[in-house]
Amino acid sequence: MQVKEKILKEVKPINCRHFIDGSYVDSINMKTFDNINPATEEVMGKVAEGGKEEVDLAVAAAKRALKGPWKDFTTQERSAVLRRIGDLILERLEELAALEAMDTGKPYQMALEVDIPRAAYNFHFFADYLTSMGTEAYQQDQTALHYSIRRPVGVVGMINPWNLPMLLLTWKLAPCLAAGNTAVMKPAEWTPMTATVLAEICKEAGVPDGVINLVHGFGPDSAGAAITEHPDVDAVTFTGETKTGTAIMKAAASTLKKLSYELGGKNPNIIFADSDLDEVIDTTLKSSFMNQGEVCLCGSRIYVQRPVYEAFLEKFVARTKELLVGDPFVEGTKVGAVISKEHYERVNGYIELAKEEGGTVLTGGDRPEGHEKGFYIKPTIITGLTRDSRCVREEIFGPVVTVLPFDSEEEVIEQANDTHYGLGTTIWTNDLRRAHRVAHQIEAGIIWVNTWYLRDLRTPFGGMKQSGIGREGGMHSFEFYSELSNITIKL
Ligand code: NAD
Ligand code: 6OD
């Protein structure tokens, strides 16, 4: 096994401090918590533990910065700063990928090829997009001219999850800055490192002090809650669990904040008998187990039409067994460690529950050999469950999928929609009419046909039902991060 030793020699985990008003600072009471490496279970470093006092300082800095030099940046100047941030991320690609892999337990190669390049692209994309934004104008006969102007919302609170830390934080920060806002960001407590480096990158790229602020800490009764409750935070963008979304909505209600939500999912992956099985399996391996199944869009409910059910299972199980599970820094690792001990126990709890519910574990369900330490779970395929089973209904957010057979199009549409989630769906078929027909009836914000996680950042991204509120991407992000005022001139 070839270990990526060079990168491990060059990049060491960092201690993480808050970044407020252009400087790294400790917590006022010097409180910290441990940062654990999920692949080794060792403490890698210390993280400043912020709370209300640090959030107050960060929000005050962000509020002041709205009136500082940032407000006078021209569109071209803001665009140039965003472009520079993207460039600097790419200059530090290997370092950031290594830190992301250490924090999350994901394969280094994935961070190198997906997470960090996409974080850079988020800035490059919005640097360009910004320069093409317009507003509306209407001439009302000879009576009046109406036109709208676009302004920043103000101070934006950003609460982030741990699964794609830098990809998702920058997916919020880039359009937020493009629209001229200031930000107070809270990374997930499990994954503080790349956000800490990003603060320095933003400063180096020319973002004025106070425009971006970072407070580390926990959610409830901690930094997260302090952001969502703060009267001077004008908008909150949140990505995380649906039940956390409920808590944030309650906290944000007292000052009626603008909210954007990207929440959980239990996404169907629907495979019709007329599809190309080899292509289906290549992609389904990714949509099931990429990032240890810790992607909100993973297709964890697989429905296979009965004529190809057995053939699909045979090939899918065989290919799953070939996936290399283990050390994120070993060449060829496809599945790393899940994020934490708590999550490891939670995912294993679902596998046990599946057995109690009458399910059969066709592969996985245990640890990879030779790994005494680390939160590793082998990719797990479960059959024999009914649609009412908790493992079929609840988001597991780990390397675990259930596979159920179906007979008709109507039946699978009904089952796919029988959930309070509505994030993503994949449909596999070579029948063009069926593809459109089924897609139109699926209750999800993101529907892929014969592919998965193929992204174009101009498209609306988000969930229906309890999977989200609002959409991100292109003009949809701009709608959230800006306020429109209409001006009417009587002619
Ligand atoms: P989580 O909801 O537990 O935590 C997300 C963030 O919210 C963390 O920073 C946490 O500290 C903070 N938080 C928790 N409670 C809070 C509170 N009461 N007030 C303020 N902040 C609070 O989610 P997670 O476990 O980090 O992420 C996994 C979940 O995120 C899954 O459900 C997954 O589907 C979802 N997710 C969705 C998307 C999407 O685009 N729809 C993307 C990634 C992850
Ligand atoms: O690709 C994206 O823009 C995005 N928001 C992905 C979210 C993945 C969830 O885990």
Coordinates of C-alpha atoms and ligand atoms in Angstrom, one line a residue:
M1 CA 0.0 0.0 0.0
Q2 CA 1.4 3.3 -1.0
V3 CA 0.9 6.1 1.6
K4 CA 1.0 9.7 0.5
E5 CA 3.9 10.4 2.8
K6 CA 5.1 13.5 1.1
I7 CA 1.9 15.4 1.8
L8 CA 1.8 14.2 5.4
K9 CA 5.3 15.4 6.0
E10 CA 4.5 18.8 4.5
V11 CA 1.1 19.5 6.0
K12 CA 0.5 19.3 9.7
P13 CA -2.9 19.9 11.4
I14 CA -3.3 23.4 12.7
N15 CA -4.8 24.9 15.8
C16 CA -7.9 26.9 15.0
R17 CA -8.6 30.4 16.3
H18 CA -11.5 32.8 15.5
F19 CA -11.0 35.4 12.8
I20 CA -12.6 38.7 13.8
D21 CA -12.1 42.1 12.2
G22 CA -9.1 41.0 10.2
S23 CA -7.1 39.2 12.9
Y24 CA -6.9 35.7 14.4
V25 CA -8.0 35.8 18.1
D26 CA -8.6 33.4 21.0
S27 CA -11.8 33.1 22.9
I28 CA -12.2 35.8 25.5
N29 CA -12.1 33.1 28.3
M30 CA -9.4 31.2 26.3
K31 CA -11.7 28.2 26.1
T32 CA -10.8 25.5 23.5
F33 CA -12.0 22.1 22.5
D34 CA -10.1 19.1 20.9
N35 CA -10.1 18.5 17.2
I36 CA -10.2 14.7 16.6
N37 CA -8.9 13.0 13.5
P38 CA -11.7 10.5 12.6
A39 CA -9.3 8.3 10.8
T40 CA -7.0 7.8 13.8
E41 CA -9.2 8.9 16.8
E42 CA -6.2 11.1 17.9
V43 CA -6.4 14.7 19.0
M44 CA -4.9 16.7 16.2
G45 CA -5.2 20.2 17.7
K46 CA -7.2 22.7 19.6
V47 CA -10.1 24.8 18.4
A48 CA -11.1 28.1 20.1
E49 CA -14.6 27.6 21.5
G50 CA -16.6 30.7 20.8
G51 CA -20.0 31.7 22.2
K52 CA -22.1 34.8 22.5
E53 CA -19.3 37.2 23.3
E54 CA -17.2 36.2 20.3
V55 CA -20.2 36.3 18.1
D56 CA -21.1 39.8 19.4
L57 CA -17.6 41.0 18.4
A58 CA -17.8 39.4 15.0
V59 CA -21.2 40.8 14.2
A60 CA -20.1 44.3 15.4
A61 CA -17.1 44.1 13.1
A62 CA -19.3 42.9 10.2
K63 CA -21.7 45.7 10.8
R64 CA -19.0 48.3 10.8
A65 CA -17.5 46.8 7.7
L66 CA -20.7 47.4 5.8
K67 CA -20.0 51.1 6.0
G68 CA -16.3 50.8 5.4
P69 CA -14.3 50.7 2.2
W70 CA -16.1 47.5 1.1
K71 CA -19.2 49.5 0.1
D72 CA -17.2 51.5 -2.4
F73 CA -15.7 48.6 -4.2
T74 CA -16.8 48.7 -7.8
T75 CA -18.2 45.6 -9.4
Q76 CA -14.9 45.1 -11.2
E77 CA -13.0 45.4 -7.9
R78 CA -15.2 42.9 -6.1
S79 CA -15.0 40.5 -9.0
A80 CA -11.2 40.8 -8.9
V81 CA -11.1 40.1 -5.2
L82 CA -13.2 37.0 -5.7
R83 CA -11.1 35.8 -8.5
R84 CA -7.9 36.2 -6.4
I85 CA -9.5 34.2 -3.6
G86 CA -10.1 31.4 -6.0
D87 CA -6.6 31.6 -7.4
L88 CA -5.1 31.5 -3.9
I89 CA -7.2 28.5 -3.0
L90 CA -5.7 26.7 -6.0
E91 CA -2.2 27.8 -5.1
R92 CA -2.7 26.0 -1.7
L93 CA -4.6 23.1 -3.2
E94 CA -2.6 20.2 -1.7
E95 CA -2.4 21.8 1.8
L96 CA -6.1 22.5 1.9
A97 CA -7.0 19.0 0.6
A98 CA -4.8 17.4 3.3
L99 CA -6.4 19.5 6.1
E100 CA -9.9 18.7 4.7
A101 CA -9.1 15.0 4.7
M102 CA -7.6 15.1 8.2
D103 CA -10.7 16.9 9.5
T104 CA -13.4 14.8 7.8
G105 CA -11.8 11.4 7.3
K106 CA -12.6 11.5 3.6
P107 CA -10.0 10.3 1.0
Y108 CA -7.3 12.9 0.4
Q109 CA -7.8 12.2 -3.3
M110 CA -11.4 13.2 -3.2
A111 CA -10.6 16.5 -1.4
L112 CA -7.9 17.1 -4.0
E113 CA -10.1 16.4 -7.0
V114 CA -13.5 17.6 -5.8
D115 CA -13.8 19.6 -2.6
I116 CA -11.0 22.1 -3.0
P117 CA -11.1 22.7 -6.8
R118 CA -14.9 23.3 -6.4
A119 CA -14.3 25.7 -3.6
A120 CA -12.0 27.7 -5.9
Y121 CA -14.5 27.4 -8.7
N122 CA -17.3 28.8 -6.4
F123 CA -15.2 32.1 -6.3
H124 CA -14.3 32.0 -9.9
F125 CA -17.9 31.4 -11.0
F126 CA -19.4 34.2 -8.9
A127 CA -16.5 36.6 -9.9
D128 CA -17.7 36.2 -13.5
Y129 CA -21.4 36.0 -12.7
L130 CA -21.3 39.3 -10.7
T131 CA -20.2 41.2 -13.8
S132 CA -23.2 40.1 -15.8
M133 CA -25.9 40.9 -13.2
G134 CA -28.6 43.4 -14.2
T135 CA -31.8 44.6 -12.7
E136 CA -35.3 45.3 -14.1
A137 CA -36.7 48.5 -15.7
Y138 CA -40.3 49.1 -16.9
Q139 CA -41.5 52.1 -18.8
Q140 CA -45.2 52.7 -18.0
D141 CA -46.4 54.5 -21.1
Q142 CA -45.6 58.2 -20.8
T143 CA -46.5 58.1 -17.1
A144 CA -43.6 56.7 -15.2
L145 CA -40.3 54.8 -15.4
H146 CA -39.8 52.0 -12.8
Y147 CA -36.4 50.5 -12.1
S148 CA -35.0 48.4 -9.4
I149 CA -31.7 48.6 -7.6
R150 CA -29.9 45.7 -5.9
R151 CA -28.3 46.2 -2.5
P152 CA -26.6 44.0 0.0
V153 CA -28.8 42.4 2.6
G154 CA -26.3 43.3 5.3
V155 CA -24.6 41.0 7.8
V156 CA -25.1 37.4 6.8
G157 CA -24.7 34.5 9.3
M158 CA -23.4 31.2 7.8
I159 CA -23.9 28.0 9.7
N160 CA -22.2 25.0 8.0
P161 CA -22.1 21.2 8.1
W162 CA -19.0 19.0 8.3
N163 CA -19.4 16.7 5.3
L164 CA -18.1 19.1 2.5
P165 CA -16.8 21.8 4.7
M166 CA -14.9 24.1 2.3
L167 CA -17.0 23.3 -0.7
L168 CA -20.2 24.3 1.1
L169 CA -18.8 27.3 3.1
T170 CA -17.5 28.8 -0.1
W171 CA -20.7 28.1 -2.0
K172 CA -22.3 30.5 0.5
L173 CA -19.4 33.0 1.0
A174 CA -18.6 33.6 -2.7
P175 CA -22.1 34.9 -3.7
C176 CA -22.4 36.7 -0.3
L177 CA -19.3 38.7 -1.0
A178 CA -20.2 39.1 -4.7
A179 CA -23.4 40.9 -3.6
G180 CA -21.5 43.2 -1.3
N181 CA -22.5 41.7 2.1
T182 CA -20.4 41.0 5.1
A183 CA -20.3 37.6 6.8
V184 CA -20.0 35.9 10.2
M185 CA -19.3 32.2 9.5
K186 CA -19.5 29.2 11.8
P187 CA -17.9 26.0 10.5
A188 CA -19.1 22.7 12.0
E189 CA -17.3 21.9 15.2
W190 CA -15.9 18.8 13.6
T191 CA -14.2 20.5 10.7
P192 CA -12.6 23.8 11.6
M193 CA -9.3 23.8 9.7
T194 CA -10.0 24.8 6.1
A195 CA -12.3 27.6 7.1
T196 CA -9.5 28.9 9.3
V197 CA -7.1 29.0 6.4
L198 CA -9.7 30.5 4.1
A199 CA -9.9 33.6 6.4
E200 CA -6.2 34.3 5.8
I201 CA -6.7 33.7 2.1
C202 CA -9.5 36.2 1.9
K203 CA -7.4 38.8 3.7
E204 CA -4.5 38.2 1.4
A205 CA -6.8 38.6 -1.6
G206 CA -7.8 42.1 -0.5
V207 CA -11.0 41.5 1.5
P208 CA -11.1 44.5 3.9
D209 CA -11.0 43.8 7.7
G210 CA -14.4 43.0 9.2
V211 CA -16.0 41.9 5.9
I212 CA -15.5 38.2 6.7
N213 CA -15.4 36.9 10.3
L214 CA -15.2 33.4 11.6
V215 CA -16.3 32.1 15.0
H216 CA -15.6 28.5 15.9
G217 CA -17.9 26.6 18.4
F218 CA -20.9 24.4 18.8
G219 CA -24.5 24.9 17.8
P220 CA -27.2 24.9 20.5
D221 CA -26.5 27.4 23.4
S222 CA -23.2 28.3 21.7
A223 CA -21.8 30.2 18.7
G224 CA -24.4 28.8 16.3
A225 CA -27.4 29.9 18.4
A226 CA -25.7 33.3 19.1
I227 CA -25.5 34.0 15.4
T228 CA -29.1 33.0 14.7
E229 CA -30.4 35.0 17.6
H230 CA -28.4 38.1 17.0
P231 CA -30.5 41.2 16.2
D232 CA -27.8 42.6 13.9
V233 CA -27.6 39.6 11.7
D234 CA -29.9 40.3 8.8
A235 CA -29.9 36.9 7.1
V236 CA -28.9 33.3 8.0
T237 CA -27.9 30.7 5.5
F238 CA -27.9 27.2 6.9
T239 CA -26.8 23.8 5.6
G240 CA -27.4 20.9 7.9
E241 CA -30.0 18.6 9.4
T242 CA -33.7 19.3 9.1
K243 CA -34.2 19.2 12.8
T244 CA -31.5 21.9 13.3
G245 CA -33.3 23.9 10.7
T246 CA -36.4 23.9 12.9
A247 CA -34.4 25.2 15.9
I248 CA -32.8 27.9 13.8
M249 CA -36.1 29.1 12.4
K250 CA -37.5 29.5 15.9
A251 CA -34.4 31.5 17.0
A252 CA -34.4 33.7 13.9
A253 CA -38.1 34.4 14.2
S254 CA -37.7 37.1 16.9
T255 CA -35.9 39.4 14.5
L256 CA -37.6 38.0 11.3
K257 CA -34.3 37.1 9.5
K258 CA -34.2 36.2 5.9
L259 CA -33.4 32.4 5.8
S260 CA -31.9 30.0 3.2
Y261 CA -32.0 26.4 4.1
E262 CA -30.2 23.4 2.5
L263 CA -31.3 20.4 4.6
G264 CA -31.3 16.6 4.8
G265 CA -32.5 14.1 2.2
K266 CA -33.4 10.4 1.7
N267 CA -32.9 10.4 -2.0
P268 CA -34.3 7.7 -4.3
N269 CA -32.2 6.2 -7.0
I270 CA -34.7 4.6 -9.5
I271 CA -33.4 2.1 -11.9
F272 CA -35.7 1.0 -14.7
A273 CA -35.1 -2.3 -16.5
D274 CA -34.3 -0.6 -19.8
S275 CA -31.2 1.2 -18.5
D276 CA -27.6 0.4 -19.2
L277 CA -26.7 -1.6 -16.0
D278 CA -22.9 -1.2 -16.3
E279 CA -23.3 2.6 -16.4
V280 CA -25.9 2.5 -13.6
I281 CA -23.5 0.5 -11.4
D282 CA -20.5 2.8 -12.1
T283 CA -22.5 5.8 -11.0
T284 CA -24.4 4.1 -8.2
L285 CA -21.2 3.2 -6.5
K286 CA -20.5 6.9 -6.3
S287 CA -24.0 8.0 -5.4
S288 CA -24.1 5.4 -2.6
F289 CA -20.6 5.6 -1.1
M290 CA -18.8 8.7 -2.2
N291 CA -17.6 10.7 0.9
Q292 CA -18.6 7.6 3.0
G293 CA -22.2 8.3 2.0
E294 CA -22.0 11.6 3.8
V295 CA -23.4 13.7 0.9
C296 CA -26.9 15.1 1.3
L297 CA -27.6 14.0 -2.3
C298 CA -26.5 10.4 -1.9
G299 CA -29.1 8.0 -3.3
S300 CA -29.6 5.9 -0.2
R301 CA -32.9 4.4 -1.3
I302 CA -32.3 2.3 -4.4
Y303 CA -35.3 1.0 -6.3
V304 CA -34.7 -1.5 -9.0
Q305 CA -37.3 -2.8 -11.5
R306 CA -37.9 -6.5 -10.9
P307 CA -36.6 -7.9 -14.3
V308 CA -33.1 -6.6 -13.5
Y309 CA -33.2 -6.7 -9.7
E310 CA -31.1 -9.9 -9.2
A311 CA -28.6 -9.0 -12.0
F312 CA -28.2 -5.5 -10.5
L313 CA -27.6 -6.8 -7.0
E314 CA -25.1 -9.4 -8.1
K315 CA -22.9 -6.8 -9.9
F316 CA -23.5 -4.0 -7.4
V317 CA -22.4 -6.2 -4.4
A318 CA -19.4 -7.5 -6.3
R319 CA -18.2 -4.0 -7.2
T320 CA -18.9 -2.7 -3.7
K321 CA -16.7 -5.4 -2.2
E322 CA -13.8 -4.1 -4.4
L323 CA -13.9 -0.5 -3.0
L324 CA -10.8 0.1 -0.9
V325 CA -11.9 1.3 2.6
G326 CA -9.5 2.8 5.1
D327 CA -6.8 5.4 5.6
P328 CA -7.6 8.5 3.7
F329 CA -4.0 9.0 2.8
V330 CA -3.4 5.6 1.2
E331 CA -3.3 5.6 -2.6
G332 CA -6.6 4.2 -4.1
T333 CA -8.7 4.6 -0.9
K334 CA -12.3 5.2 -2.0
V335 CA -14.1 5.2 1.4
G336 CA -12.5 6.8 4.4
A337 CA -13.7 7.2 8.0
V338 CA -17.1 8.7 9.0
I339 CA -16.9 11.9 10.9
S340 CA -17.0 11.0 14.6
K341 CA -17.5 8.4 17.2
E342 CA -21.1 9.5 17.7
H343 CA -21.8 9.3 14.0
Y344 CA -20.1 5.9 13.8
E345 CA -22.3 4.6 16.5
R346 CA -25.4 6.1 15.0
V347 CA -24.7 4.6 11.5
N348 CA -23.9 1.2 13.0
G349 CA -27.1 1.5 15.1
Y350 CA -29.1 1.7 11.8
I351 CA -27.4 -1.4 10.5
E352 CA -28.4 -3.3 13.6
L353 CA -31.9 -1.9 13.3
A354 CA -32.1 -3.1 9.7
K355 CA -31.4 -6.6 10.9
E356 CA -34.0 -6.4 13.6
E357 CA -36.4 -5.0 11.0
G358 CA -35.9 -8.2 8.9
G359 CA -33.3 -6.9 6.5
T360 CA -30.4 -8.9 5.0
V361 CA -26.9 -7.3 4.9
L362 CA -25.5 -8.4 1.5
T363 CA -22.1 -6.9 2.1
G364 CA -20.5 -4.5 4.7
G365 CA -21.9 -3.8 8.1
D366 CA -18.6 -4.2 9.7
R367 CA -15.1 -2.7 10.0
P368 CA -12.4 -3.2 7.4
E369 CA -9.7 -5.6 8.5
G370 CA -6.4 -4.2 9.9
H371 CA -8.0 -1.0 11.2
E372 CA -8.1 -1.1 15.0
K373 CA -8.6 2.6 15.3
G374 CA -10.7 5.1 13.2
F375 CA -14.4 5.4 12.5
Y376 CA -14.5 3.0 9.5
I377 CA -17.6 1.3 8.3
K378 CA -17.5 -0.9 5.2
P379 CA -20.0 0.1 2.4
T380 CA -23.2 -1.7 3.3
I381 CA -26.0 -2.9 1.1
I382 CA -29.2 -4.0 2.7
T383 CA -32.2 -5.8 1.1
G384 CA -35.4 -7.4 2.4
L385 CA -36.8 -4.3 4.1
T386 CA -40.2 -2.9 3.7
R387 CA -41.0 0.7 2.7
D388 CA -42.1 1.3 6.3
S389 CA -38.7 0.3 7.8
R390 CA -36.9 3.1 9.6
C391 CA -33.8 2.4 7.6
V392 CA -35.7 3.1 4.4
R393 CA -37.4 6.2 5.7
E394 CA -34.7 8.0 7.8
E395 CA -31.6 9.7 6.7
I396 CA -28.6 7.6 7.8
F397 CA -25.9 9.8 6.2
G398 CA -23.3 7.0 6.0
P399 CA -22.1 4.3 3.7
V400 CA -25.4 2.4 3.9
V401 CA -28.0 1.8 1.1
T402 CA -31.2 -0.1 1.0
V403 CA -32.3 -1.8 -2.2
L404 CA -36.0 -2.6 -2.9
P405 CA -37.6 -4.1 -6.1
F406 CA -40.5 -2.5 -7.9
D407 CA -42.8 -3.4 -10.7
S408 CA -44.5 -0.4 -12.3
E409 CA -43.7 3.2 -12.9
E410 CA -46.7 4.4 -10.9
E411 CA -45.6 2.3 -7.9
V412 CA -42.1 3.6 -7.8
I413 CA -43.1 7.2 -8.2
E414 CA -45.5 6.7 -5.3
Q415 CA -42.8 5.1 -3.1
A416 CA -40.2 7.6 -4.1
N417 CA -42.4 10.5 -3.0
D418 CA -43.6 8.8 0.2
T419 CA -41.2 10.9 2.4
H420 CA -41.1 14.3 4.1
Y421 CA -37.8 14.9 2.3
G422 CA -37.5 16.2 -1.3
L423 CA -33.9 16.9 -2.1
G424 CA -32.5 14.8 -5.0
T425 CA -33.5 11.9 -7.2
T426 CA -31.8 9.9 -9.9
I427 CA -33.7 8.2 -12.6
W428 CA -32.1 5.6 -14.9
T429 CA -33.9 4.8 -18.1
N430 CA -33.2 4.8 -21.9
D431 CA -36.9 5.7 -22.6
L432 CA -36.9 9.4 -23.2
R433 CA -40.6 9.8 -22.7
R434 CA -40.5 7.9 -19.4
A435 CA -37.6 10.0 -18.3
H436 CA -39.6 13.3 -18.7
R437 CA -42.8 11.7 -17.4
V438 CA -41.2 10.4 -14.2
A439 CA -39.1 13.5 -13.6
H440 CA -42.2 15.7 -13.7
Q441 CA -43.9 13.7 -11.0
I442 CA -40.9 13.3 -8.6
E443 CA -41.2 15.6 -5.6
A444 CA -37.5 16.8 -5.4
G445 CA -35.6 20.0 -6.1
I446 CA -32.8 18.2 -8.0
I447 CA -33.5 15.5 -10.5
W448 CA -30.8 13.7 -12.5
V449 CA -31.6 11.4 -15.4
N450 CA -28.9 8.8 -16.2
T451 CA -26.3 10.7 -14.1
W452 CA -25.7 11.9 -10.6
Y453 CA -24.2 15.0 -9.0
L454 CA -23.5 16.6 -12.4
R455 CA -23.4 20.3 -11.5
D456 CA -23.7 23.6 -13.3
L457 CA -23.5 26.4 -10.9
R458 CA -26.1 28.5 -12.8
T459 CA -28.9 26.0 -12.0
P460 CA -31.3 26.2 -9.0
F461 CA -30.0 24.0 -6.2
G462 CA -32.1 23.1 -3.2
G463 CA -34.8 20.9 -1.8
M464 CA -38.6 20.6 -1.7
K465 CA -40.6 19.7 1.4
Q466 CA -38.5 19.4 4.5
S467 CA -35.2 19.3 2.5
G468 CA -34.9 23.1 2.3
I469 CA -36.2 26.6 1.8
G470 CA -35.1 28.6 -1.2
R471 CA -32.6 27.8 -3.9
E472 CA -28.9 28.5 -4.3
G473 CA -26.9 28.9 -7.5
G474 CA -26.4 31.7 -10.1
M475 CA -29.2 34.3 -9.9
H476 CA -30.9 32.3 -7.1
S477 CA -28.0 33.0 -4.8
F478 CA -28.1 36.6 -5.8
E479 CA -31.8 36.8 -4.9
F480 CA -31.0 35.6 -1.4
Y481 CA -27.9 37.8 -0.8
S482 CA -29.4 41.0 -2.1
E483 CA -32.4 43.3 -1.4
L484 CA -34.2 44.9 -4.3
S485 CA -35.6 48.4 -4.0
N486 CA -38.0 49.6 -6.7
I487 CA -37.8 53.3 -7.8
T488 CA -40.6 54.9 -9.7
I489 CA -40.0 58.2 -11.5
K490 CA -43.0 60.1 -12.7
L491 CA -42.4 61.3 -16.2
Ligands
NAD1 P1 -26.2 19.7 11.9 O1 -27.5 20.3 11.6 O2 -26.0 18.8 13.0 O3 -25.1 20.9 12.0 C1 -24.9 21.9 11.0 C2 -24.4 23.1 11.7 O4 -25.4 23.6 12.5 C3 -23.1 22.9 12.6 O5 -22.3 24.0 12.4 C4 -23.7 23.0 14.0 O6 -22.8 23.4 15.0 C5 -24.8 24.0 13.8 N1 -25.9 23.9 14.7 C6 -26.5 22.8 15.3 N2 -27.5 23.1 16.1 C7 -27.6 24.4 16.1 C8 -28.5 25.4 16.6 N3 -29.5 25.0 17.5 N4 -28.4 26.7 16.3 C9 -27.5 27.1 15.4 N5 -26.6 26.3 14.9 C10 -26.7 24.9 15.2 O7 -25.8 19.0 10.5 P2 -24.5 18.1 10.2 O8 -24.5 16.9 11.0 O9 -23.3 19.0 10.4 O10 -24.6 17.8 8.7 C11 -25.3 16.7 8.2 C12 -26.7 17.1 7.7 O11 -26.6 18.2 6.8 C13 -27.4 16.0 7.0 O12 -28.7 16.0 7.4 C14 -27.2 16.4 5.5 O13 -28.2 15.9 4.7 C15 -27.3 17.9 5.6 N6 -26.7 18.5 4.5 C16 -27.5 19.1 3.5 C17 -27.0 19.7 2.4 C18 -27.8 20.3 1.3 O14 -27.3 20.9 0.5 N7 -29.1 20.1 1.4 C19 -25.6 19.7 2.3 C20 -24.8 19.1 3.3 C21 -25.4 18.5 4.4
6OD2 O1 -22.8 21.1 -5.2 C1 -23.3 21.9 -4.5 O2 -23.5 23.1 -4.8 C2 -23.9 21.5 -3.2 N1 -24.5 22.5 -2.5 C3 -23.8 20.2 -2.7 C4 -24.3 19.8 -1.5 C5 -24.0 18.5 -1.1 C6 -24.5 18.0 0.1 O3 -23.9 17.3 0.9

